[in-house]
Amino acid sequence: MRITICCVGKVKEKFYCQAIDEYSKRLSRYCKLEVKEVADEKTPDNASDTVNDIIKAKEGERLLSCIKDEAYVIALAIDGKMLDSVQLSQKIDNLGSDIVFVIGGSLGLDKRVLDRADFKLSFSPMTFPHQLMRVILLEQIYRSYRIMKNEPYHK
């Protein structure tokens, strides 16, 4: 199974990088994982809605360029559907291969990316930094595989 995470921006904080590396290593026994980072745009303080839309459009274009036509796309969005860990595990298991998870930048995802998504997934109505969201997503994908394989994992 192939899982790709397309995300905006680089992770700079060492502690996030360590967690990402750890879950990536753990996942290597279950799937082929690829993380594709696209450049983020600088967001000026007090930017207008128009400027924010332009920034999201530029980031969205970059995200769309790293998604294959045949891929099943799961966009992380606050207004998406919330699943528990077992439901996410079942969804990943049922989809098979070539799943792309998309994480937007600090302003969220452009409408074109959301329109391309086959499924919108919400982890919470709260907002998380996109770097932390990458760690949370990787942990949940890892947990999903442990559930699929009936392997123990802390609750």
Short mmCIF file of C-alpha atoms in Angstrom, two decimals:
data_model
loop_
_atom_site.label_atom_id
_atom_site.label_comp_id
_atom_site.label_asym_id
_atom_site.label_seq_id
_atom_site.Cartn_x
_atom_site.Cartn_y
_atom_site.Cartn_z
CA MET A 1 0.00 0.00 0.00
CA ARG A 2 1.20 3.49 -0.86
CA ILE A 3 0.37 6.47 1.33
CA THR A 4 1.43 9.98 0.42
CA ILE A 5 1.15 13.03 2.61
CA CYS A 6 1.16 16.28 0.63
CA CYS A 7 1.63 19.24 2.90
CA VAL A 8 2.42 22.92 2.84
CA GLY A 9 5.68 24.08 4.39
CA LYS A 10 8.68 22.49 5.99
CA VAL A 11 8.82 21.33 9.58
CA LYS A 12 11.53 23.28 11.37
CA GLU A 13 11.06 22.29 15.01
CA LYS A 14 13.36 19.45 16.02
CA PHE A 15 10.79 17.77 18.28
CA TYR A 16 8.24 17.59 15.44
CA CYS A 17 10.91 16.23 13.08
CA GLN A 18 11.83 13.53 15.59
CA ALA A 19 8.20 12.44 15.97
CA ILE A 20 7.67 12.45 12.19
CA ASP A 21 10.82 10.36 11.71
CA GLU A 22 9.73 7.89 14.39
CA TYR A 23 6.26 7.32 12.95
CA SER A 24 7.64 7.17 9.41
CA LYS A 25 10.04 4.44 10.54
CA ARG A 26 7.25 2.52 12.28
CA LEU A 27 5.03 2.80 9.20
CA SER A 28 7.72 1.44 6.87
CA ARG A 29 6.77 -2.13 7.83
CA TYR A 30 3.16 -1.57 6.74
CA CYS A 31 3.22 0.71 3.73
CA LYS A 32 5.29 2.78 1.35
CA LEU A 33 5.10 6.26 2.84
CA GLU A 34 6.06 9.40 1.00
CA VAL A 35 5.88 12.94 2.35
CA LYS A 36 5.78 15.69 -0.24
CA GLU A 37 6.29 19.21 1.00
CA VAL A 38 5.34 22.21 -1.10
CA ALA A 39 6.52 25.76 -0.43
CA ASP A 40 4.37 27.96 1.73
CA GLU A 41 3.67 31.60 1.03
CA LYS A 42 4.48 34.37 3.47
CA THR A 43 1.29 35.73 4.95
CA PRO A 44 1.45 39.44 5.81
CA ASP A 45 0.04 40.56 9.15
CA ASN A 46 -3.54 41.79 8.84
CA ALA A 47 -3.80 40.49 5.27
CA SER A 48 -7.12 41.05 3.54
CA ASP A 49 -9.39 38.16 2.58
CA THR A 50 -8.37 38.73 -1.04
CA VAL A 51 -4.66 38.38 -0.20
CA ASN A 52 -5.38 35.29 1.89
CA ASP A 53 -7.32 33.77 -1.03
CA ILE A 54 -4.40 34.44 -3.38
CA ILE A 55 -2.00 32.79 -0.93
CA LYS A 56 -4.25 29.72 -0.56
CA ALA A 57 -4.61 29.52 -4.35
CA LYS A 58 -0.83 29.50 -4.86
CA GLU A 59 -0.32 26.85 -2.18
CA GLY A 60 -3.29 24.89 -3.56
CA GLU A 61 -1.80 24.86 -7.04
CA ARG A 62 1.41 23.41 -5.62
CA LEU A 63 -0.50 20.76 -3.68
CA LEU A 64 -2.55 19.74 -6.70
CA SER A 65 0.62 19.33 -8.76
CA CYS A 66 1.80 16.53 -6.47
CA ILE A 67 -1.45 14.53 -6.59
CA LYS A 68 -1.81 11.81 -9.21
CA ASP A 69 -5.10 11.66 -11.11
CA GLU A 70 -5.88 8.11 -9.92
CA ALA A 71 -5.14 8.79 -6.24
CA TYR A 72 -7.83 8.75 -3.59
CA VAL A 73 -7.49 12.12 -1.85
CA ILE A 74 -8.30 12.73 1.80
CA ALA A 75 -8.15 16.42 2.68
CA LEU A 76 -7.76 17.43 6.31
CA ALA A 77 -10.42 20.06 6.90
CA ILE A 78 -12.13 21.37 10.03
CA ASP A 79 -15.53 20.94 8.37
CA GLY A 80 -14.77 17.38 7.30
CA LYS A 81 -16.19 14.19 8.79
CA MET A 82 -14.82 13.06 12.14
CA LEU A 83 -13.90 9.38 12.39
CA ASP A 84 -12.67 7.40 15.34
CA SER A 85 -9.47 5.38 15.00
CA VAL A 86 -11.27 2.15 14.10
CA GLN A 87 -13.30 3.89 11.39
CA LEU A 88 -10.16 5.49 9.93
CA SER A 89 -8.47 2.09 9.96
CA GLN A 90 -11.40 0.55 8.10
CA LYS A 91 -11.40 3.37 5.56
CA ILE A 92 -7.68 2.96 4.83
CA ASP A 93 -8.05 -0.82 4.65
CA ASN A 94 -11.02 -0.60 2.24
CA LEU A 95 -9.34 1.93 -0.04
CA GLY A 96 -6.30 -0.18 -0.78
CA SER A 97 -3.39 1.67 -2.33
CA ASP A 98 -2.55 5.16 -3.54
CA ILE A 99 -4.09 7.25 -0.78
CA VAL A 100 -3.05 10.89 -0.55
CA PHE A 101 -3.63 12.88 2.61
CA VAL A 102 -3.46 16.66 2.13
CA ILE A 103 -2.57 19.13 4.88
CA GLY A 104 -2.91 22.81 4.10
CA GLY A 105 -0.90 25.72 5.38
CA SER A 106 -1.73 28.20 8.12
CA LEU A 107 -4.68 29.57 6.13
CA GLY A 108 -6.14 26.16 5.29
CA LEU A 109 -6.83 24.60 1.91
CA ASP A 110 -7.84 26.27 -1.33
CA LYS A 111 -11.31 25.46 -2.66
CA ARG A 112 -9.83 23.63 -5.67
CA VAL A 113 -7.98 21.24 -3.36
CA LEU A 114 -11.14 20.64 -1.32
CA ASP A 115 -13.07 20.06 -4.55
CA ARG A 116 -10.46 17.51 -5.69
CA ALA A 117 -10.72 15.63 -2.40
CA ASP A 118 -12.65 12.38 -2.40
CA PHE A 119 -13.14 12.68 1.36
CA LYS A 120 -12.74 15.47 3.89
CA LEU A 121 -11.45 14.36 7.28
CA SER A 122 -11.62 16.38 10.47
CA PHE A 123 -9.64 15.52 13.57
CA SER A 124 -11.37 18.17 15.66
CA PRO A 125 -13.29 21.42 15.39
CA MET A 126 -10.16 23.01 16.88
CA THR A 127 -7.34 24.43 14.78
CA PHE A 128 -3.89 22.82 15.04
CA PRO A 129 -0.57 24.05 13.67
CA HIS A 130 -0.01 22.25 10.37
CA GLN A 131 3.36 20.91 11.59
CA LEU A 132 1.69 19.27 14.60
CA MET A 133 -1.11 17.98 12.38
CA ARG A 134 1.47 16.04 10.39
CA VAL A 135 2.56 14.24 13.57
CA ILE A 136 -1.03 13.54 14.61
CA LEU A 137 -1.90 12.22 11.16
CA LEU A 138 1.13 9.91 11.02
CA GLU A 139 0.31 8.57 14.49
CA GLN A 140 -3.28 7.84 13.44
CA ILE A 141 -2.17 6.12 10.22
CA TYR A 142 0.23 4.00 12.28
CA ARG A 143 -2.56 3.21 14.76
CA SER A 144 -4.79 2.27 11.80
CA TYR A 145 -2.32 -0.34 10.61
CA ARG A 146 -1.95 -1.76 14.12
CA ILE A 147 -5.74 -2.08 14.28
CA MET A 148 -5.90 -3.71 10.82
CA LYS A 149 -3.29 -6.27 11.83
CA ASN A 150 -4.87 -6.89 15.25
CA GLU A 151 -1.63 -5.84 16.89
CA PRO A 152 -1.63 -4.28 20.35
CA TYR A 153 -1.31 -0.53 20.66
CA HIS A 154 -2.02 1.65 23.68
CA LYS A 155 -5.44 3.25 23.92
#
